Amino acid sequence: MGSDDDWEDEWYAFWYEEVYESNECLTHRDEKKDIEKPKKKISRREHFYRQGRTSSITGDHSTAIKFYEEALKNSHSNREKCEMLTTIAEEYETAGDYASAQSYLNMACDTAQYGTDYVYLTRKGDFLYRRKRYEEAIAAFERALKSLDAKRDAYIYIDQVKYYARMVHFIIASYVELGKVNKQEKYHGKLRRRIARHIRGQPGRDEDKAHNLCEAAWRVYLDDRMIDEALILIDSAIELHPKCPAEYYNTKAIILDGGFRYDEALKCYDKALSKERSNETFLENKAGCIREKLKRRLLLGKTGSEDLDMINEALKTLPKSCDSGDYLTTKGDILSRLGEPVKARICYALAAREYDKVDEAERHLKGLKPTESYINITGTQYYKHFAPFKEGTIVDLIKERDNPHDRYAIRVEIDGETVGYVANSEYTLIKEVKSAMDLKYVKLSKAEVQFILFDEWVIAKLIKAR
């Protein structure tokens, strides 16, 4: 494990790096003389613990455990011993020795003093939950809950309320994994009573207690994404402090947003904004919530015309200082799903800041005359791509009534060579563009190429046959 001389070298190196280099604890004998270097020893426990951490980081788990064992031998207080026992357990778990890991967790729980044992029982429950031993996990968490429930109201602190919320969450999750009766109502009731005891037992103003509950809700959500428990905490804060700051509603909205409860989240953002109308953070969060709701609808294939109004509202809500690229991309996805490919492509170009392409496309589109009929030539990639198409090029249109794949097919030729087909989608690009089916009763002959739109679509004007 290393000699005493090695240990002396270790603490001196630590002192030089952490204390001397940072100019802490420097003493001057004289301005013209060398700086006196005070020595600051670290404990043997800390020395071995640091050696163990170094070995753990490099993946040498067996050596790390040996150092941690030495650190355990040099631990004096009950807390130090419990912390080292759980550290060794975590190292064994990382190394894949789950039996040894549980053994050390059991020792930590047995060693812990009553009143602090809930910390180590929670860690044991976490371990058992990760190992999918849900019934044993429930038993460990239940013991931890009883330990906290036995405390007097005056000794229930906000950190212990967060522990309680976490245990409740994983007990409910364990029951769900076991496929047993949902215990959510029972254990959420326990959490509410625990919060009420905390409020009743702690001295100070209700506003300060509410602030602590709001902070706890945020940590519970941020650390473990425990949506329901975080909402219980934030609702308790709002109930305790009815004239709460707008930030409380913003926090609740973020939690609801994380739980895909977008409509409820938007109502909370509106409440926050009713208190601080020009708060750019709240405005950006609300716009982001709308976008996430629309992205989920796109994913589930539930896009409708009302979604276009919603994304426009998001763009209007978003502060000008924020990047609108992602919102324009979402709007493009919605337009594409609604059969508006050109408008979608404009949105994508705006999102990519390709403003020259947008200007060119809008100039071309404005040049289309409502009295004329236009077509979109597609399938060019199977022939010569865009090479044959220039502005003013005349193409021949030939109906293929015997086409086995599409009875409305119209072949496009230049000098007798096929260069594409008239698009026949159920969605036309724009209202001026006709599909092949739209032209089934129209006598065709030729068309004149007008422009290539976004390097994707060849737009040509029909020349009526004589």
Coordinates of C-alpha atoms in Angstrom, one line a residue:
M1 CA 0.0 0.0 0.0
G2 CA 3.1 2.3 0.0
S3 CA 5.6 3.3 2.7
D4 CA 5.4 6.2 5.1
D5 CA 7.9 8.1 3.0
D6 CA 5.7 7.8 0.0
W7 CA 2.8 9.1 2.0
E8 CA 4.9 12.1 3.2
D9 CA 5.8 12.8 -0.5
E10 CA 2.1 12.6 -1.4
W11 CA 0.9 15.1 1.2
Y12 CA 3.7 17.5 0.4
A13 CA 2.9 17.4 -3.4
F14 CA -0.8 18.0 -2.5
W15 CA 0.2 21.0 -0.3
Y16 CA 2.4 22.5 -3.0
E17 CA -0.3 22.3 -5.7
E18 CA -3.3 23.2 -3.7
V19 CA -1.9 25.7 -1.1
Y20 CA 1.4 27.1 -2.2
E21 CA 0.5 27.4 -5.9
S22 CA -2.8 29.2 -5.1
N23 CA -1.0 31.6 -2.7
E24 CA -3.1 30.5 0.2
C25 CA -1.5 30.5 3.7
L26 CA 1.7 32.1 2.4
T27 CA 3.8 33.8 5.0
H28 CA 6.6 36.3 4.3
R29 CA 9.8 36.4 6.5
D30 CA 11.0 39.4 4.6
E31 CA 10.1 41.1 1.3
K32 CA 13.6 40.4 0.0
K33 CA 13.8 36.9 1.2
D34 CA 12.4 33.7 -0.1
I35 CA 8.7 32.9 0.6
E36 CA 8.4 30.5 3.5
K37 CA 6.4 27.4 2.5
P38 CA 4.2 26.1 5.3
K39 CA 3.4 22.4 5.2
K40 CA -0.2 21.3 5.3
K41 CA -0.6 17.6 6.0
I42 CA -3.6 15.6 4.9
S43 CA -5.0 12.7 6.9
R44 CA -4.0 9.2 6.2
R45 CA -7.6 8.5 5.4
E46 CA -7.7 11.3 2.8
H47 CA -4.4 10.1 1.3
F48 CA -5.7 6.6 0.7
Y49 CA -9.0 7.9 -0.5
R50 CA -7.3 10.0 -3.2
Q51 CA -5.1 7.1 -4.2
G52 CA -8.2 5.0 -4.6
R53 CA -10.0 7.7 -6.7
T54 CA -7.0 7.8 -9.0
S55 CA -7.0 4.1 -9.5
S56 CA -10.8 4.1 -9.9
I57 CA -10.6 6.7 -12.7
T58 CA -8.0 4.7 -14.6
G59 CA -10.2 1.6 -14.3
D60 CA -8.0 -0.3 -11.8
H61 CA -10.8 -1.4 -9.5
S62 CA -9.0 -4.0 -7.5
T63 CA -6.3 -1.4 -6.5
A64 CA -8.9 1.2 -5.8
I65 CA -10.7 -1.1 -3.4
K66 CA -7.4 -1.8 -1.6
F67 CA -6.8 1.9 -1.1
Y68 CA -10.4 2.4 0.0
E69 CA -10.1 -0.4 2.5
E70 CA -7.0 1.4 4.0
A71 CA -9.0 4.6 4.1
L72 CA -11.8 2.7 5.9
K73 CA -9.3 1.5 8.5
N74 CA -8.2 5.1 9.1
S75 CA -11.8 6.4 9.3
H76 CA -12.8 7.4 12.8
S77 CA -16.3 8.9 12.8
N78 CA -19.4 7.0 12.1
R79 CA -20.1 9.1 9.0
E80 CA -16.6 8.6 7.6
K81 CA -16.9 4.8 8.0
C82 CA -20.4 4.7 6.3
E83 CA -19.2 6.9 3.4
M84 CA -16.2 4.6 2.8
L85 CA -18.3 1.5 3.0
T86 CA -20.7 2.9 0.3
T87 CA -17.7 4.0 -1.8
I88 CA -16.3 0.5 -1.7
A89 CA -19.7 -0.9 -2.6
E90 CA -19.9 1.4 -5.6
E91 CA -16.5 0.3 -6.7
Y92 CA -17.5 -3.4 -6.5
E93 CA -20.6 -2.6 -8.4
T94 CA -18.6 -0.9 -11.2
A95 CA -16.3 -3.9 -11.3
G96 CA -19.3 -6.3 -11.6
D97 CA -19.0 -7.9 -8.2
Y98 CA -22.6 -7.3 -7.1
A99 CA -22.6 -9.7 -4.1
S100 CA -19.6 -7.8 -2.5
A101 CA -21.3 -4.5 -3.4
Q102 CA -24.5 -5.5 -1.5
S103 CA -22.4 -6.8 1.4
Y104 CA -20.7 -3.5 1.9
L105 CA -24.0 -1.6 1.5
N106 CA -25.5 -3.8 4.3
M107 CA -22.5 -3.0 6.5
A108 CA -23.0 0.7 5.8
C109 CA -26.7 0.5 6.8
D110 CA -25.9 -1.5 9.9
T111 CA -23.1 0.9 10.9
A112 CA -25.1 4.1 10.4
Q113 CA -26.5 5.8 13.4
Y114 CA -30.3 6.0 13.8
G115 CA -31.4 9.2 12.1
T116 CA -28.8 9.1 9.4
D117 CA -29.4 5.5 8.3
Y118 CA -32.0 6.7 5.7
V119 CA -29.1 8.0 3.5
Y120 CA -27.5 4.6 3.3
L121 CA -30.8 2.7 3.1
T122 CA -31.6 4.9 0.1
R123 CA -28.3 4.0 -1.6
K124 CA -29.0 0.3 -0.9
G125 CA -32.5 0.7 -2.4
D126 CA -31.0 2.4 -5.5
F127 CA -28.6 -0.5 -6.0
L128 CA -31.3 -3.1 -5.7
Y129 CA -33.5 -1.2 -8.1
R130 CA -30.7 -1.1 -10.7
R131 CA -30.3 -4.8 -10.2
K132 CA -34.1 -5.2 -10.9
R133 CA -34.6 -6.7 -7.4
Y134 CA -37.7 -4.6 -6.9
E135 CA -39.2 -6.3 -3.8
E136 CA -35.9 -5.9 -1.9
A137 CA -35.6 -2.3 -3.2
I138 CA -39.1 -1.6 -1.8
A139 CA -38.1 -3.0 1.6
A140 CA -35.0 -0.9 1.8
F141 CA -36.8 2.3 0.8
E142 CA -39.6 1.5 3.2
R143 CA -37.1 1.3 6.1
A144 CA -35.6 4.6 5.0
L145 CA -39.1 6.2 5.0
K146 CA -39.8 4.9 8.5
S147 CA -36.4 6.3 9.7
L148 CA -37.4 9.8 8.4
D149 CA -41.0 9.5 9.7
A150 CA -39.6 8.8 13.2
K151 CA -38.0 12.3 13.2
R152 CA -39.6 15.1 15.1
D153 CA -41.1 17.9 13.0
A154 CA -38.4 20.4 14.1
Y155 CA -35.7 18.1 12.7
I156 CA -37.2 17.6 9.2
Y157 CA -35.1 19.7 6.8
I158 CA -35.6 20.4 3.1
D159 CA -32.8 18.0 2.0
Q160 CA -34.6 15.2 3.9
V161 CA -37.9 16.1 2.1
K162 CA -36.0 15.7 -1.2
Y163 CA -34.8 12.3 0.0
Y164 CA -38.3 11.4 0.9
A165 CA -39.6 12.4 -2.6
R166 CA -36.9 10.3 -4.2
M167 CA -37.7 7.2 -2.1
V168 CA -41.4 7.6 -2.9
H169 CA -40.7 7.8 -6.6
F170 CA -38.7 4.6 -6.7
I171 CA -41.1 2.7 -4.5
I172 CA -43.9 3.6 -6.9
A173 CA -41.6 2.7 -9.9
S174 CA -40.8 -0.7 -8.3
Y175 CA -44.4 -1.6 -7.8
V176 CA -45.0 -0.6 -11.5
E177 CA -42.2 -2.9 -12.6
L178 CA -43.6 -5.7 -10.5
G179 CA -47.0 -5.2 -12.2
K180 CA -48.7 -4.8 -8.9
V181 CA -51.5 -2.4 -7.8
N182 CA -50.5 1.2 -8.5
K183 CA -49.4 2.7 -5.2
Q184 CA -49.1 6.2 -6.5
E185 CA -51.9 7.7 -4.5
K186 CA -50.8 6.1 -1.2
Y187 CA -47.2 7.2 -1.4
H188 CA -47.9 10.6 -2.8
G189 CA -50.1 11.1 0.1
K190 CA -47.2 10.2 2.4
L191 CA -45.0 12.8 0.6
R192 CA -47.7 15.5 1.0
R193 CA -47.9 14.8 4.7
R194 CA -44.1 14.9 5.0
I195 CA -44.0 18.3 3.3
A196 CA -46.8 19.5 5.7
R197 CA -44.7 18.4 8.7
H198 CA -41.6 20.2 7.2
I199 CA -43.6 23.4 6.9
R200 CA -45.1 23.1 10.3
G201 CA -41.8 22.2 12.0
Q202 CA -39.4 24.7 10.5
P203 CA -39.2 28.2 11.9
G204 CA -39.2 31.3 9.7
R205 CA -41.5 33.0 7.2
D206 CA -43.8 31.1 4.8
E207 CA -42.2 32.9 1.9
D208 CA -38.8 31.4 2.8
K209 CA -40.2 27.9 3.2
A210 CA -41.9 28.2 -0.1
H211 CA -38.7 29.3 -1.8
N212 CA -37.0 26.2 -0.3
L213 CA -39.8 24.0 -1.6
C214 CA -39.5 25.6 -5.1
E215 CA -35.7 24.9 -5.1
A216 CA -36.3 21.3 -4.0
A217 CA -38.8 20.8 -6.8
W218 CA -36.3 22.0 -9.3
R219 CA -33.5 19.7 -8.0
V220 CA -35.8 16.7 -7.8
Y221 CA -36.8 17.3 -11.4
L222 CA -33.4 18.2 -12.7
D223 CA -31.5 15.3 -11.0
D224 CA -33.8 12.4 -11.6
R225 CA -36.7 13.7 -13.8
M226 CA -39.2 12.8 -11.1
I227 CA -42.1 14.7 -12.6
D228 CA -45.0 13.8 -10.3
E229 CA -43.0 14.3 -7.1
A230 CA -41.5 17.6 -8.3
L231 CA -45.0 18.8 -9.1
I232 CA -46.2 18.0 -5.6
L233 CA -43.3 20.1 -4.2
I234 CA -43.9 23.1 -6.4
D235 CA -47.6 23.0 -5.9
S236 CA -47.0 23.0 -2.1
A237 CA -44.7 26.1 -2.6
I238 CA -47.4 27.9 -4.6
E239 CA -50.1 27.0 -2.0
L240 CA -47.9 28.2 0.8
H241 CA -47.1 31.5 -1.0
P242 CA -50.2 32.5 -3.1
K243 CA -48.5 35.8 -4.1
C244 CA -45.4 33.9 -5.2
P245 CA -42.9 35.2 -7.7
A246 CA -43.5 34.5 -11.4
E247 CA -40.5 32.1 -11.3
Y248 CA -42.6 29.5 -9.4
Y249 CA -45.0 29.2 -12.3
N250 CA -42.1 29.1 -14.7
T251 CA -40.5 26.3 -12.8
K252 CA -43.8 24.4 -12.7
A253 CA -44.2 24.9 -16.4
I254 CA -40.8 23.5 -17.2
I255 CA -41.5 20.4 -15.1
L256 CA -44.9 19.9 -16.9
D257 CA -43.1 20.4 -20.2
G258 CA -40.6 17.7 -19.3
G259 CA -43.5 15.4 -18.6
F260 CA -45.1 16.1 -22.1
R261 CA -48.0 17.9 -20.4
Y262 CA -47.7 20.8 -22.8
D263 CA -51.2 22.3 -22.5
E264 CA -50.8 22.5 -18.7
A265 CA -47.3 23.9 -19.1
L266 CA -48.5 26.6 -21.5
K267 CA -51.1 27.8 -18.9
C268 CA -48.4 28.1 -16.3
Y269 CA -46.2 30.1 -18.7
D270 CA -49.1 32.4 -19.2
K271 CA -49.4 32.8 -15.4
A272 CA -45.7 33.6 -15.2
L273 CA -46.0 36.1 -18.0
S274 CA -49.1 37.7 -16.4
K275 CA -46.7 38.7 -13.6
E276 CA -43.7 39.6 -15.8
R277 CA -44.9 40.3 -19.3
S278 CA -41.6 41.2 -20.8
N279 CA -39.4 38.4 -19.2
E280 CA -37.5 37.0 -22.2
T281 CA -36.7 33.8 -20.4
F282 CA -40.4 33.1 -19.9
L283 CA -41.2 34.0 -23.5
E284 CA -38.5 31.8 -24.8
N285 CA -39.6 28.9 -22.6
K286 CA -43.2 29.3 -23.8
A287 CA -42.2 29.3 -27.4
G288 CA -40.0 26.3 -26.8
C289 CA -43.0 24.4 -25.2
I290 CA -45.2 25.1 -28.2
R291 CA -42.4 23.8 -30.5
E292 CA -41.9 20.7 -28.5
K293 CA -45.7 20.0 -28.5
L294 CA -45.7 20.4 -32.3
K295 CA -42.6 18.2 -32.8
R296 CA -44.3 15.4 -30.7
R297 CA -47.5 15.8 -32.9
L298 CA -45.4 15.4 -36.0
L299 CA -43.7 12.3 -34.6
L300 CA -47.1 10.8 -33.8
G301 CA -48.5 11.8 -37.3
K302 CA -51.2 14.0 -35.8
T303 CA -50.4 17.2 -37.7
G304 CA -53.3 19.4 -38.7
S305 CA -53.9 22.9 -40.1
E306 CA -54.2 24.3 -36.6
D307 CA -50.5 23.4 -36.0
L308 CA -49.5 26.1 -38.5
D309 CA -51.2 28.7 -36.3
M310 CA -49.4 27.4 -33.3
I311 CA -45.9 27.5 -34.8
N312 CA -46.6 31.0 -36.0
E313 CA -47.6 31.9 -32.4
A314 CA -44.4 30.4 -31.2
L315 CA -42.4 32.5 -33.7
K316 CA -44.3 35.6 -32.6
T317 CA -43.7 34.8 -28.9
L318 CA -40.0 34.1 -29.3
P319 CA -37.8 37.1 -28.4
K320 CA -36.0 38.7 -31.2
S321 CA -32.7 38.0 -29.5
C322 CA -33.2 34.2 -29.8
D323 CA -32.3 32.1 -32.8
S324 CA -35.5 31.1 -34.7
G325 CA -33.8 28.4 -36.8
D326 CA -35.3 25.4 -35.1
Y327 CA -38.7 27.0 -35.1
L328 CA -38.5 27.6 -38.9
T329 CA -37.4 24.0 -39.4
T330 CA -40.4 22.8 -37.4
K331 CA -42.7 25.1 -39.5
G332 CA -41.2 23.6 -42.6
D333 CA -41.9 20.1 -41.4
I334 CA -45.5 21.1 -40.7
L335 CA -45.9 22.7 -44.1
S336 CA -44.4 19.6 -45.8
R337 CA -46.8 17.4 -43.9
L338 CA -49.7 19.6 -45.0
G339 CA -48.7 19.4 -48.7
E340 CA -47.0 22.8 -49.1
P341 CA -43.5 21.7 -50.2
V342 CA -42.4 25.1 -51.6
K343 CA -43.4 27.0 -48.5
A344 CA -41.7 24.3 -46.5
R345 CA -38.5 24.7 -48.5
I346 CA -38.6 28.4 -48.0
C347 CA -38.7 27.9 -44.2
Y348 CA -35.8 25.4 -44.4
A349 CA -33.8 28.0 -46.3
L350 CA -34.6 30.7 -43.8
A351 CA -33.6 28.4 -41.0
A352 CA -30.3 27.8 -42.7
R353 CA -30.0 31.6 -43.4
E354 CA -29.9 31.0 -47.2
Y355 CA -31.5 34.4 -47.8
D356 CA -30.3 34.7 -51.4
K357 CA -32.1 31.5 -52.3
V358 CA -35.2 32.7 -50.6
D359 CA -35.1 36.0 -52.5
E360 CA -34.6 34.2 -55.8
A361 CA -37.4 31.8 -55.2
E362 CA -39.8 34.5 -54.2
R363 CA -38.9 36.5 -57.2
H364 CA -39.6 33.5 -59.5
L365 CA -42.9 32.7 -57.8
K366 CA -44.1 36.3 -58.1
G367 CA -43.4 36.1 -61.8
L368 CA -46.0 33.3 -62.3
K369 CA -49.2 34.6 -64.0
P370 CA -52.6 33.5 -62.7
T371 CA -53.8 33.3 -66.3
E372 CA -51.2 30.7 -67.3
S373 CA -50.9 27.0 -66.4
Y374 CA -47.6 25.5 -65.1
I375 CA -46.2 22.1 -64.6
N376 CA -43.5 20.6 -62.4
I377 CA -41.1 18.3 -64.3
T378 CA -40.0 15.5 -62.0
G379 CA -37.9 12.3 -62.3
T380 CA -35.1 14.2 -63.8
Q381 CA -32.5 12.3 -61.7
Y382 CA -33.2 9.2 -63.7
Y383 CA -32.2 10.9 -67.0
K384 CA -29.9 13.9 -67.2
H385 CA -30.9 15.7 -64.0
F386 CA -31.1 19.4 -64.6
A387 CA -28.6 19.6 -67.5
P388 CA -31.1 19.9 -70.3
F389 CA -33.2 22.6 -68.6
K390 CA -32.5 26.2 -69.2
E391 CA -34.8 29.2 -69.0
G392 CA -36.8 29.3 -72.3
T393 CA -36.1 25.7 -73.2
I394 CA -39.1 24.1 -75.1
V395 CA -40.0 20.6 -74.1
D396 CA -42.5 18.2 -75.7
L397 CA -45.3 16.6 -73.7
I398 CA -46.5 13.1 -74.6
K399 CA -49.4 11.4 -72.8
E400 CA -48.8 7.7 -72.0
R401 CA -52.3 6.4 -71.7
D402 CA -51.0 2.8 -71.7
N403 CA -48.4 3.4 -68.9
P404 CA -48.9 0.4 -66.5
H405 CA -47.9 2.5 -63.4
D406 CA -49.8 5.7 -64.0
R407 CA -52.6 6.1 -66.6
Y408 CA -52.3 9.9 -66.3
A409 CA -48.5 9.8 -67.0
I410 CA -47.1 12.6 -69.2
R411 CA -43.6 12.0 -70.6
V412 CA -41.3 15.0 -71.1
E413 CA -38.9 15.0 -74.1
I414 CA -36.3 17.2 -75.6
D415 CA -35.3 16.4 -79.2
G416 CA -37.0 13.0 -78.9
E417 CA -35.1 12.1 -75.7
T418 CA -37.0 11.5 -72.4
V419 CA -35.8 13.9 -69.7
G420 CA -38.5 13.5 -67.1
Y421 CA -42.3 13.3 -66.4
V422 CA -44.9 15.7 -65.3
A423 CA -45.4 15.4 -61.5
N424 CA -48.6 13.7 -60.5
S425 CA -48.7 14.0 -56.8
E426 CA -51.9 14.4 -54.8
Y427 CA -50.3 17.6 -53.6
T428 CA -49.2 20.2 -56.2
L429 CA -46.3 22.5 -55.4
I430 CA -48.4 25.7 -55.6
K431 CA -51.8 26.5 -56.9
E432 CA -50.5 27.6 -60.3
V433 CA -48.8 24.2 -60.9
K434 CA -51.0 21.5 -62.4
S435 CA -50.6 17.8 -61.8
A436 CA -50.7 15.2 -64.7
M437 CA -54.1 14.2 -63.6
D438 CA -55.3 17.8 -63.7
L439 CA -54.4 17.8 -67.4
K440 CA -56.2 14.5 -68.4
Y441 CA -58.7 16.4 -70.6
V442 CA -56.3 19.1 -71.8
K443 CA -54.8 18.8 -75.3
L444 CA -51.1 19.1 -74.8
S445 CA -48.1 19.7 -77.1
K446 CA -45.3 21.7 -75.5
A447 CA -44.1 23.6 -72.5
E448 CA -41.5 26.3 -71.9
V449 CA -39.1 26.0 -68.9
Q450 CA -39.4 29.1 -66.6
F451 CA -36.9 28.3 -63.8
I452 CA -35.5 25.7 -61.5
L453 CA -36.8 26.2 -58.0
F454 CA -34.4 25.5 -55.1
D455 CA -32.3 23.2 -57.3
E456 CA -35.2 20.7 -56.9
W457 CA -38.2 21.5 -59.1
V458 CA -38.3 22.4 -62.8
I459 CA -41.2 24.7 -63.4
A460 CA -42.4 25.0 -67.0
K461 CA -45.3 27.0 -68.6
L462 CA -47.8 25.1 -70.8
I463 CA -48.0 26.1 -74.4
K464 CA -51.5 25.4 -75.6
A465 CA -51.7 23.1 -78.6
R466 CA -53.2 24.6 -81.8

